[in-house]
JSON list of C-alpha atoms in Angstrom, two decimals:
[
{"chain": "A", "resi": 89, "resn": "UNK", "atom": "CA", "xyz": [0.11, -0.03, -0.05]},
{"chain": "A", "resi": 90, "resn": "UNK", "atom": "CA", "xyz": [3.41, 2.26, 0.80]},
{"chain": "A", "resi": 91, "resn": "UNK", "atom": "CA", "xyz": [4.62, 0.84, -2.41]},
{"chain": "A", "resi": 92, "resn": "UNK", "atom": "CA", "xyz": [1.11, 2.94, -3.87]},
{"chain": "A", "resi": 93, "resn": "UNK", "atom": "CA", "xyz": [1.01, 5.98, -2.65]},
{"chain": "A", "resi": 94, "resn": "UNK", "atom": "CA", "xyz": [4.68, 6.61, -3.33]},
{"chain": "A", "resi": 95, "resn": "UNK", "atom": "CA", "xyz": [4.32, 6.59, -6.67]},
{"chain": "A", "resi": 96, "resn": "UNK", "atom": "CA", "xyz": [1.10, 8.43, -6.75]},
{"chain": "A", "resi": 97, "resn": "UNK", "atom": "CA", "xyz": [3.73, 11.14, -4.98]},
{"chain": "A", "resi": 98, "resn": "UNK", "atom": "CA", "xyz": [6.58, 10.42, -7.67]},
{"chain": "A", "resi": 99, "resn": "UNK", "atom": "CA", "xyz": [3.36, 10.95, -10.54]},
{"chain": "A", "resi": 100, "resn": "UNK", "atom": "CA", "xyz": [1.68, 13.42, -8.79]},
{"chain": "A", "resi": 101, "resn": "UNK", "atom": "CA", "xyz": [5.89, 15.74, -8.51]},
{"chain": "A", "resi": 102, "resn": "UNK", "atom": "CA", "xyz": [6.45, 14.30, -11.79]},
{"chain": "A", "resi": 103, "resn": "UNK", "atom": "CA", "xyz": [3.46, 16.27, -13.47]},
{"chain": "A", "resi": 104, "resn": "UNK", "atom": "CA", "xyz": [3.36, 19.25, -11.32]},
{"chain": "A", "resi": 105, "resn": "UNK", "atom": "CA", "xyz": [7.18, 19.27, -12.38]},
{"chain": "A", "resi": 106, "resn": "UNK", "atom": "CA", "xyz": [6.71, 18.91, -16.02]},
{"chain": "A", "resi": 107, "resn": "UNK", "atom": "CA", "xyz": [3.43, 21.80, -16.18]},
{"chain": "A", "resi": 108, "resn": "UNK", "atom": "CA", "xyz": [5.72, 23.86, -14.46]},
{"chain": "A", "resi": 109, "resn": "UNK", "atom": "CA", "xyz": [8.90, 23.68, -17.03]},
{"chain": "A", "resi": 110, "resn": "UNK", "atom": "CA", "xyz": [6.03, 23.91, -19.73]},
{"chain": "A", "resi": 111, "resn": "UNK", "atom": "CA", "xyz": [4.32, 27.19, -18.95]},
{"chain": "A", "resi": 112, "resn": "UNK", "atom": "CA", "xyz": [6.57, 29.54, -19.23]},
{"chain": "A", "resi": 113, "resn": "UNK", "atom": "CA", "xyz": [7.55, 28.55, -23.09]},
{"chain": "A", "resi": 114, "resn": "UNK", "atom": "CA", "xyz": [3.44, 28.77, -24.30]},
{"chain": "A", "resi": 115, "resn": "UNK", "atom": "CA", "xyz": [3.90, 32.52, -25.42]},
{"chain": "A", "resi": 116, "resn": "UNK", "atom": "CA", "xyz": [1.45, 34.53, -25.06]},
{"chain": "A", "resi": 117, "resn": "UNK", "atom": "CA", "xyz": [-0.79, 35.47, -27.48]},
{"chain": "A", "resi": 118, "resn": "UNK", "atom": "CA", "xyz": [-2.92, 38.62, -28.86]},
{"chain": "A", "resi": 119, "resn": "UNK", "atom": "CA", "xyz": [-4.60, 40.10, -31.35]},
{"chain": "A", "resi": 120, "resn": "UNK", "atom": "CA", "xyz": [-3.02, 42.75, -33.84]},
{"chain": "A", "resi": 121, "resn": "UNK", "atom": "CA", "xyz": [-5.62, 44.24, -36.17]},
{"chain": "A", "resi": 122, "resn": "UNK", "atom": "CA", "xyz": [-6.09, 48.08, -37.73]},
{"chain": "A", "resi": 123, "resn": "UNK", "atom": "CA", "xyz": [-7.66, 49.51, -41.41]},
{"chain": "A", "resi": 124, "resn": "UNK", "atom": "CA", "xyz": [-6.02, 49.22, -44.74]},
{"chain": "A", "resi": 125, "resn": "UNK", "atom": "CA", "xyz": [-6.76, 53.05, -46.42]},
{"chain": "A", "resi": 126, "resn": "UNK", "atom": "CA", "xyz": [-5.53, 55.35, -49.01]},
{"chain": "A", "resi": 127, "resn": "UNK", "atom": "CA", "xyz": [-5.09, 59.10, -48.55]},
{"chain": "A", "resi": 128, "resn": "UNK", "atom": "CA", "xyz": [-8.88, 60.01, -48.42]},
{"chain": "A", "resi": 129, "resn": "UNK", "atom": "CA", "xyz": [-9.69, 57.40, -45.90]},
{"chain": "A", "resi": 130, "resn": "UNK", "atom": "CA", "xyz": [-11.80, 55.22, -48.64]},
{"chain": "A", "resi": 131, "resn": "UNK", "atom": "CA", "xyz": [-11.24, 51.27, -47.99]},
{"chain": "A", "resi": 132, "resn": "UNK", "atom": "CA", "xyz": [-7.88, 49.45, -49.25]},
{"chain": "A", "resi": 133, "resn": "UNK", "atom": "CA", "xyz": [-9.52, 46.18, -50.24]},
{"chain": "A", "resi": 134, "resn": "UNK", "atom": "CA", "xyz": [-6.84, 43.12, -50.59]},
{"chain": "A", "resi": 135, "resn": "UNK", "atom": "CA", "xyz": [-3.68, 44.04, -49.25]},
{"chain": "A", "resi": 136, "resn": "UNK", "atom": "CA", "xyz": [-1.04, 41.22, -47.13]},
{"chain": "A", "resi": 137, "resn": "UNK", "atom": "CA", "xyz": [-0.14, 42.74, -43.83]},
{"chain": "A", "resi": 138, "resn": "UNK", "atom": "CA", "xyz": [2.94, 40.31, -42.81]},
{"chain": "A", "resi": 139, "resn": "UNK", "atom": "CA", "xyz": [4.01, 40.31, -39.46]},
{"chain": "A", "resi": 140, "resn": "UNK", "atom": "CA", "xyz": [7.87, 39.87, -39.79]},
{"chain": "A", "resi": 141, "resn": "UNK", "atom": "CA", "xyz": [10.21, 38.55, -37.36]},
{"chain": "A", "resi": 142, "resn": "UNK", "atom": "CA", "xyz": [12.88, 41.12, -37.23]},
{"chain": "A", "resi": 143, "resn": "UNK", "atom": "CA", "xyz": [16.05, 39.03, -36.52]},
{"chain": "A", "resi": 144, "resn": "UNK", "atom": "CA", "xyz": [15.50, 36.70, -39.32]},
{"chain": "A", "resi": 145, "resn": "UNK", "atom": "CA", "xyz": [12.77, 38.70, -42.14]},
{"chain": "A", "resi": 146, "resn": "UNK", "atom": "CA", "xyz": [11.49, 35.92, -42.42]},
{"chain": "A", "resi": 147, "resn": "UNK", "atom": "CA", "xyz": [7.00, 36.03, -41.92]},
{"chain": "A", "resi": 148, "resn": "UNK", "atom": "CA", "xyz": [5.55, 34.74, -38.85]},
{"chain": "A", "resi": 149, "resn": "UNK", "atom": "CA", "xyz": [1.63, 35.85, -40.50]},
{"chain": "A", "resi": 150, "resn": "UNK", "atom": "CA", "xyz": [-0.24, 36.59, -42.56]},
{"chain": "A", "resi": 151, "resn": "UNK", "atom": "CA", "xyz": [-3.66, 38.17, -43.34]},
{"chain": "A", "resi": 152, "resn": "UNK", "atom": "CA", "xyz": [-5.13, 40.47, -46.25]},
{"chain": "A", "resi": 153, "resn": "UNK", "atom": "CA", "xyz": [-7.60, 43.52, -46.05]},
{"chain": "A", "resi": 154, "resn": "UNK", "atom": "CA", "xyz": [-11.24, 42.62, -46.17]},
{"chain": "A", "resi": 155, "resn": "UNK", "atom": "CA", "xyz": [-13.13, 44.97, -48.51]},
{"chain": "A", "resi": 156, "resn": "UNK", "atom": "CA", "xyz": [-13.58, 47.64, -45.49]},
{"chain": "A", "resi": 157, "resn": "UNK", "atom": "CA", "xyz": [-10.25, 47.53, -45.40]},
{"chain": "A", "resi": 158, "resn": "UNK", "atom": "CA", "xyz": [-10.22, 45.72, -42.20]},
{"chain": "A", "resi": 159, "resn": "UNK", "atom": "CA", "xyz": [-7.40, 43.23, -41.16]},
{"chain": "A", "resi": 160, "resn": "UNK", "atom": "CA", "xyz": [-6.83, 41.08, -37.93]},
{"chain": "A", "resi": 161, "resn": "UNK", "atom": "CA", "xyz": [-4.26, 38.55, -36.87]},
{"chain": "A", "resi": 162, "resn": "UNK", "atom": "CA", "xyz": [-3.36, 36.21, -33.54]},
{"chain": "A", "resi": 163, "resn": "UNK", "atom": "CA", "xyz": [-0.13, 36.68, -32.93]},
{"chain": "A", "resi": 164, "resn": "UNK", "atom": "CA", "xyz": [2.40, 36.17, -29.89]},
{"chain": "A", "resi": 165, "resn": "UNK", "atom": "CA", "xyz": [4.14, 38.32, -27.58]},
{"chain": "A", "resi": 166, "resn": "UNK", "atom": "CA", "xyz": [7.08, 40.29, -29.36]},
{"chain": "A", "resi": 167, "resn": "UNK", "atom": "CA", "xyz": [8.77, 42.53, -31.30]},
{"chain": "A", "resi": 168, "resn": "UNK", "atom": "CA", "xyz": [7.62, 42.64, -34.90]},
{"chain": "A", "resi": 169, "resn": "UNK", "atom": "CA", "xyz": [8.03, 44.67, -37.78]},
{"chain": "A", "resi": 170, "resn": "UNK", "atom": "CA", "xyz": [4.59, 44.79, -39.60]},
{"chain": "A", "resi": 171, "resn": "UNK", "atom": "CA", "xyz": [4.15, 45.06, -43.58]},
{"chain": "A", "resi": 172, "resn": "UNK", "atom": "CA", "xyz": [1.72, 45.98, -45.85]},
{"chain": "A", "resi": 173, "resn": "UNK", "atom": "CA", "xyz": [1.97, 45.29, -49.52]},
{"chain": "A", "resi": 174, "resn": "UNK", "atom": "CA", "xyz": [-0.74, 46.60, -51.81]},
{"chain": "A", "resi": 175, "resn": "UNK", "atom": "CA", "xyz": [-2.81, 45.09, -54.40]},
{"chain": "A", "resi": 176, "resn": "UNK", "atom": "CA", "xyz": [-1.39, 44.50, -57.37]},
{"chain": "A", "resi": 177, "resn": "UNK", "atom": "CA", "xyz": [-1.54, 47.69, -59.40]},
{"chain": "A", "resi": 178, "resn": "UNK", "atom": "CA", "xyz": [-3.35, 49.18, -57.35]},
{"chain": "A", "resi": 179, "resn": "UNK", "atom": "CA", "xyz": [-1.12, 52.05, -57.81]},
{"chain": "A", "resi": 180, "resn": "UNK", "atom": "CA", "xyz": [0.12, 52.50, -54.06]},
{"chain": "A", "resi": 181, "resn": "UNK", "atom": "CA", "xyz": [3.51, 51.58, -52.18]},
{"chain": "A", "resi": 182, "resn": "UNK", "atom": "CA", "xyz": [4.15, 49.64, -49.95]},
{"chain": "A", "resi": 183, "resn": "UNK", "atom": "CA", "xyz": [3.79, 50.78, -45.87]},
{"chain": "A", "resi": 184, "resn": "UNK", "atom": "CA", "xyz": [6.66, 49.13, -43.11]},
{"chain": "A", "resi": 185, "resn": "UNK", "atom": "CA", "xyz": [6.05, 50.05, -39.83]},
{"chain": "A", "resi": 186, "resn": "UNK", "atom": "CA", "xyz": [8.81, 48.77, -37.84]},
{"chain": "A", "resi": 187, "resn": "UNK", "atom": "CA", "xyz": [9.98, 47.56, -34.38]},
{"chain": "A", "resi": 188, "resn": "UNK", "atom": "CA", "xyz": [6.32, 46.94, -33.43]},
{"chain": "A", "resi": 189, "resn": "UNK", "atom": "CA", "xyz": [5.69, 45.81, -29.84]},
{"chain": "A", "resi": 190, "resn": "UNK", "atom": "CA", "xyz": [3.30, 43.35, -29.19]},
{"chain": "A", "resi": 191, "resn": "UNK", "atom": "CA", "xyz": [2.54, 43.00, -25.56]},
{"chain": "A", "resi": 192, "resn": "UNK", "atom": "CA", "xyz": [-1.28, 43.14, -25.55]},
{"chain": "A", "resi": 193, "resn": "UNK", "atom": "CA", "xyz": [-3.72, 43.20, -27.85]},
{"chain": "A", "resi": 194, "resn": "UNK", "atom": "CA", "xyz": [-2.80, 46.55, -30.35]},
{"chain": "A", "resi": 195, "resn": "UNK", "atom": "CA", "xyz": [-4.41, 48.06, -32.87]},
{"chain": "A", "resi": 196, "resn": "UNK", "atom": "CA", "xyz": [-2.19, 49.68, -36.02]},
{"chain": "A", "resi": 197, "resn": "UNK", "atom": "CA", "xyz": [-4.16, 51.75, -39.09]},
{"chain": "A", "resi": 198, "resn": "UNK", "atom": "CA", "xyz": [-2.23, 52.20, -41.96]},
{"chain": "A", "resi": 199, "resn": "UNK", "atom": "CA", "xyz": [-2.94, 54.69, -45.22]},
{"chain": "A", "resi": 200, "resn": "UNK", "atom": "CA", "xyz": [-0.56, 53.54, -48.45]},
{"chain": "A", "resi": 201, "resn": "UNK", "atom": "CA", "xyz": [0.16, 55.97, -50.55]},
{"chain": "A", "resi": 202, "resn": "UNK", "atom": "CA", "xyz": [0.41, 56.17, -54.13]},
{"chain": "A", "resi": 203, "resn": "UNK", "atom": "CA", "xyz": [3.92, 54.19, -55.81]},
{"chain": "A", "resi": 204, "resn": "UNK", "atom": "CA", "xyz": [6.41, 56.28, -55.74]},
{"chain": "A", "resi": 205, "resn": "UNK", "atom": "CA", "xyz": [4.89, 59.23, -56.06]},
{"chain": "A", "resi": 206, "resn": "UNK", "atom": "CA", "xyz": [8.36, 62.67, -56.66]},
{"chain": "A", "resi": 207, "resn": "UNK", "atom": "CA", "xyz": [8.04, 65.74, -57.12]},
{"chain": "A", "resi": 208, "resn": "UNK", "atom": "CA", "xyz": [11.27, 67.33, -58.96]},
{"chain": "A", "resi": 209, "resn": "UNK", "atom": "CA", "xyz": [12.14, 70.71, -58.82]},
{"chain": "A", "resi": 210, "resn": "UNK", "atom": "CA", "xyz": [15.63, 72.54, -59.68]},
{"chain": "A", "resi": 211, "resn": "UNK", "atom": "CA", "xyz": [17.76, 74.51, -62.29]},
{"chain": "A", "resi": 212, "resn": "UNK", "atom": "CA", "xyz": [20.20, 74.12, -64.62]},
{"chain": "A", "resi": 213, "resn": "UNK", "atom": "CA", "xyz": [22.95, 75.81, -63.83]},
{"chain": "A", "resi": 214, "resn": "UNK", "atom": "CA", "xyz": [26.65, 77.25, -64.99]},
{"chain": "A", "resi": 215, "resn": "UNK", "atom": "CA", "xyz": [30.33, 76.53, -63.66]},
{"chain": "A", "resi": 216, "resn": "UNK", "atom": "CA", "xyz": [29.85, 79.80, -62.63]},
{"chain": "A", "resi": 217, "resn": "UNK", "atom": "CA", "xyz": [26.19, 79.30, -60.79]},
{"chain": "A", "resi": 218, "resn": "UNK", "atom": "CA", "xyz": [23.97, 81.48, -63.41]},
{"chain": "A", "resi": 219, "resn": "UNK", "atom": "CA", "xyz": [21.36, 80.10, -64.87]},
{"chain": "A", "resi": 220, "resn": "UNK", "atom": "CA", "xyz": [21.27, 78.05, -68.22]},
{"chain": "A", "resi": 221, "resn": "UNK", "atom": "CA", "xyz": [18.14, 78.52, -70.84]},
{"chain": "A", "resi": 222, "resn": "UNK", "atom": "CA", "xyz": [16.80, 76.18, -72.89]},
{"chain": "A", "resi": 223, "resn": "UNK", "atom": "CA", "xyz": [17.82, 73.70, -70.98]},
{"chain": "A", "resi": 224, "resn": "UNK", "atom": "CA", "xyz": [16.66, 69.15, -71.08]},
{"chain": "A", "resi": 225, "resn": "UNK", "atom": "CA", "xyz": [16.15, 67.35, -68.11]},
{"chain": "A", "resi": 226, "resn": "UNK", "atom": "CA", "xyz": [15.78, 64.15, -69.17]},
{"chain": "A", "resi": 227, "resn": "UNK", "atom": "CA", "xyz": [15.00, 61.17, -66.29]},
{"chain": "A", "resi": 228, "resn": "UNK", "atom": "CA", "xyz": [15.50, 56.77, -66.17]},
{"chain": "A", "resi": 229, "resn": "UNK", "atom": "CA", "xyz": [13.73, 54.12, -64.74]},
{"chain": "A", "resi": 230, "resn": "UNK", "atom": "CA", "xyz": [11.16, 52.40, -65.27]},
{"chain": "A", "resi": 231, "resn": "UNK", "atom": "CA", "xyz": [8.21, 53.60, -64.22]},
{"chain": "A", "resi": 232, "resn": "UNK", "atom": "CA", "xyz": [8.64, 57.53, -64.67]},
{"chain": "A", "resi": 233, "resn": "UNK", "atom": "CA", "xyz": [6.77, 59.58, -66.75]},
{"chain": "A", "resi": 234, "resn": "UNK", "atom": "CA", "xyz": [6.81, 63.81, -67.01]},
{"chain": "A", "resi": 235, "resn": "UNK", "atom": "CA", "xyz": [4.19, 65.15, -66.09]},
{"chain": "A", "resi": 236, "resn": "UNK", "atom": "CA", "xyz": [5.58, 68.87, -66.28]},
{"chain": "A", "resi": 237, "resn": "UNK", "atom": "CA", "xyz": [9.33, 69.84, -67.09]}
]
Protein backbone atom coordinates (compact mmCIF):
# COMPACT_ATOMS: atom_id res chain seq x y z
CA UNK A 1 0.00 0.00 0.00
CA UNK A 2 2.77 2.43 0.89
CA UNK A 3 4.51 1.74 -2.42
CA UNK A 4 1.31 2.76 -4.26
CA UNK A 5 1.16 5.98 -2.25
CA UNK A 6 4.80 6.71 -3.07
CA UNK A 7 4.13 6.05 -6.75
CA UNK A 8 1.11 8.40 -6.67
CA UNK A 9 3.16 11.12 -4.94
CA UNK A 10 6.01 10.57 -7.40
CA UNK A 11 3.71 10.82 -10.42
CA UNK A 12 2.01 13.92 -8.99
CA UNK A 13 5.38 15.56 -8.42
CA UNK A 14 6.50 14.66 -11.95
CA UNK A 15 3.28 16.07 -13.47
CA UNK A 16 3.66 19.31 -11.49
CA UNK A 17 7.31 19.61 -12.52
CA UNK A 18 6.45 19.14 -16.20
CA UNK A 19 3.65 21.73 -15.93
CA UNK A 20 5.96 24.35 -14.41
CA UNK A 21 8.73 23.67 -16.91
CA UNK A 22 6.43 23.86 -19.93
CA UNK A 23 4.26 26.82 -18.80
CA UNK A 24 6.89 29.56 -19.36
CA UNK A 25 7.55 28.21 -22.86
CA UNK A 26 3.95 28.86 -23.89
CA UNK A 27 3.91 32.37 -25.31
CA UNK A 28 0.98 34.67 -24.80
CA UNK A 29 -0.96 35.43 -27.97
CA UNK A 30 -2.63 38.71 -28.81
CA UNK A 31 -4.72 40.25 -31.55
CA UNK A 32 -3.11 42.69 -33.97
CA UNK A 33 -5.82 44.47 -35.92
CA UNK A 34 -6.45 47.66 -37.82
CA UNK A 35 -7.51 49.22 -41.07
CA UNK A 36 -5.72 49.86 -44.36
CA UNK A 37 -6.87 53.02 -46.18
CA UNK A 38 -5.70 55.43 -48.85
CA UNK A 39 -4.95 59.13 -48.30
CA UNK A 40 -8.62 60.09 -48.60
CA UNK A 41 -9.68 57.51 -45.99
CA UNK A 42 -11.20 55.00 -48.41
CA UNK A 43 -10.56 51.34 -47.57
CA UNK A 44 -7.91 49.38 -49.45
CA UNK A 45 -9.17 45.82 -49.88
CA UNK A 46 -6.80 42.95 -50.67
CA UNK A 47 -3.69 44.39 -49.01
CA UNK A 48 -1.44 41.80 -47.37
CA UNK A 49 -0.47 42.66 -43.79
CA UNK A 50 2.60 40.61 -42.83
CA UNK A 51 4.11 40.15 -39.37
CA UNK A 52 7.87 39.81 -39.84
CA UNK A 53 10.48 38.57 -37.37
CA UNK A 54 13.15 41.32 -37.55
CA UNK A 55 15.93 38.93 -36.51
CA UNK A 56 15.37 36.58 -39.47
CA UNK A 57 13.36 38.76 -41.89
CA UNK A 58 10.87 35.90 -42.25
CA UNK A 59 7.12 36.29 -42.28
CA UNK A 60 5.63 34.82 -39.10
CA UNK A 61 2.00 35.19 -40.17
CA UNK A 62 -0.11 37.39 -42.40
CA UNK A 63 -3.67 38.39 -43.25
CA UNK A 64 -5.44 40.16 -46.10
CA UNK A 65 -7.53 43.29 -45.62
CA UNK A 66 -11.25 42.83 -46.29
CA UNK A 67 -13.62 45.00 -48.37
CA UNK A 68 -13.67 47.56 -45.53
CA UNK A 69 -9.86 47.59 -45.27
CA UNK A 70 -9.94 45.75 -41.93
CA UNK A 71 -7.49 43.02 -40.95
CA UNK A 72 -6.95 40.90 -37.82
CA UNK A 73 -4.03 38.63 -36.97
CA UNK A 74 -3.34 36.46 -33.92
CA UNK A 75 0.33 36.79 -33.01
CA UNK A 76 2.63 35.74 -30.17
CA UNK A 77 3.96 38.36 -27.81
CA UNK A 78 7.13 39.95 -29.19
CA UNK A 79 8.63 42.68 -31.34
CA UNK A 80 7.91 42.60 -35.05
CA UNK A 81 8.12 44.60 -38.25
CA UNK A 82 4.65 44.96 -39.79
CA UNK A 83 4.63 45.30 -43.59
CA UNK A 84 1.63 46.12 -45.76
CA UNK A 85 1.83 45.15 -49.42
CA UNK A 86 -0.94 46.70 -51.53
CA UNK A 87 -2.85 44.68 -54.12
CA UNK A 88 -1.09 44.31 -57.46
CA UNK A 89 -1.98 47.09 -59.85
CA UNK A 90 -3.40 49.38 -57.15
CA UNK A 91 -0.70 51.99 -57.68
CA UNK A 92 0.08 52.18 -53.96
CA UNK A 93 3.49 51.64 -52.39
CA UNK A 94 4.34 49.34 -49.48
CA UNK A 95 4.22 50.58 -45.92
CA UNK A 96 6.37 49.26 -43.06
CA UNK A 97 6.02 49.87 -39.34
CA UNK A 98 9.28 48.61 -37.80
CA UNK A 99 9.83 47.51 -34.21
CA UNK A 100 6.19 47.13 -33.18
CA UNK A 101 6.04 45.72 -29.64
CA UNK A 102 3.10 43.34 -29.24
CA UNK A 103 2.47 42.88 -25.53
CA UNK A 104 -1.31 43.05 -25.62
CA UNK A 105 -4.10 43.47 -28.14
CA UNK A 106 -2.84 46.13 -30.54
CA UNK A 107 -4.55 48.39 -33.10
CA UNK A 108 -2.35 49.51 -35.99
CA UNK A 109 -3.80 51.42 -38.95
CA UNK A 110 -1.99 52.05 -42.25
CA UNK A 111 -2.47 54.81 -44.83
CA UNK A 112 -1.12 53.84 -48.25
CA UNK A 113 0.17 56.49 -50.65
CA UNK A 114 0.85 56.24 -54.39
CA UNK A 115 4.09 54.44 -55.18
CA UNK A 116 7.03 56.50 -56.28
CA UNK A 117 5.26 59.84 -56.33
CA UNK A 118 7.91 62.52 -56.18
CA UNK A 119 8.23 66.11 -57.24
CA UNK A 120 11.51 67.13 -58.75
CA UNK A 121 12.34 70.79 -59.21
CA UNK A 122 15.51 72.73 -59.68
CA UNK A 123 17.65 74.87 -61.96
CA UNK A 124 20.28 74.08 -64.53
CA UNK A 125 23.37 76.14 -63.70
CA UNK A 126 26.68 76.70 -65.44
CA UNK A 127 30.07 76.43 -63.69
CA UNK A 128 29.71 80.01 -62.38
CA UNK A 129 26.26 79.39 -60.87
CA UNK A 130 24.36 81.25 -63.59
CA UNK A 131 21.06 79.88 -64.89
CA UNK A 132 21.22 78.20 -68.30
CA UNK A 133 18.00 78.71 -70.31
CA UNK A 134 16.32 76.24 -72.68
CA UNK A 135 17.93 73.07 -71.33
CA UNK A 136 16.28 69.66 -71.54
CA UNK A 137 16.32 67.48 -68.42
CA UNK A 138 15.75 63.72 -68.77
CA UNK A 139 14.91 61.11 -66.15
CA UNK A 140 15.55 57.43 -66.67
CA UNK A 141 14.01 54.47 -64.91
CA UNK A 142 11.07 52.11 -65.03
CA UNK A 143 7.59 53.53 -64.53
CA UNK A 144 8.62 57.18 -64.84
CA UNK A 145 6.16 59.62 -66.34
CA UNK A 146 6.92 63.28 -66.84
CA UNK A 147 3.96 65.57 -66.29
CA UNK A 148 5.71 68.92 -66.28
CA UNK A 149 9.21 69.62 -67.51
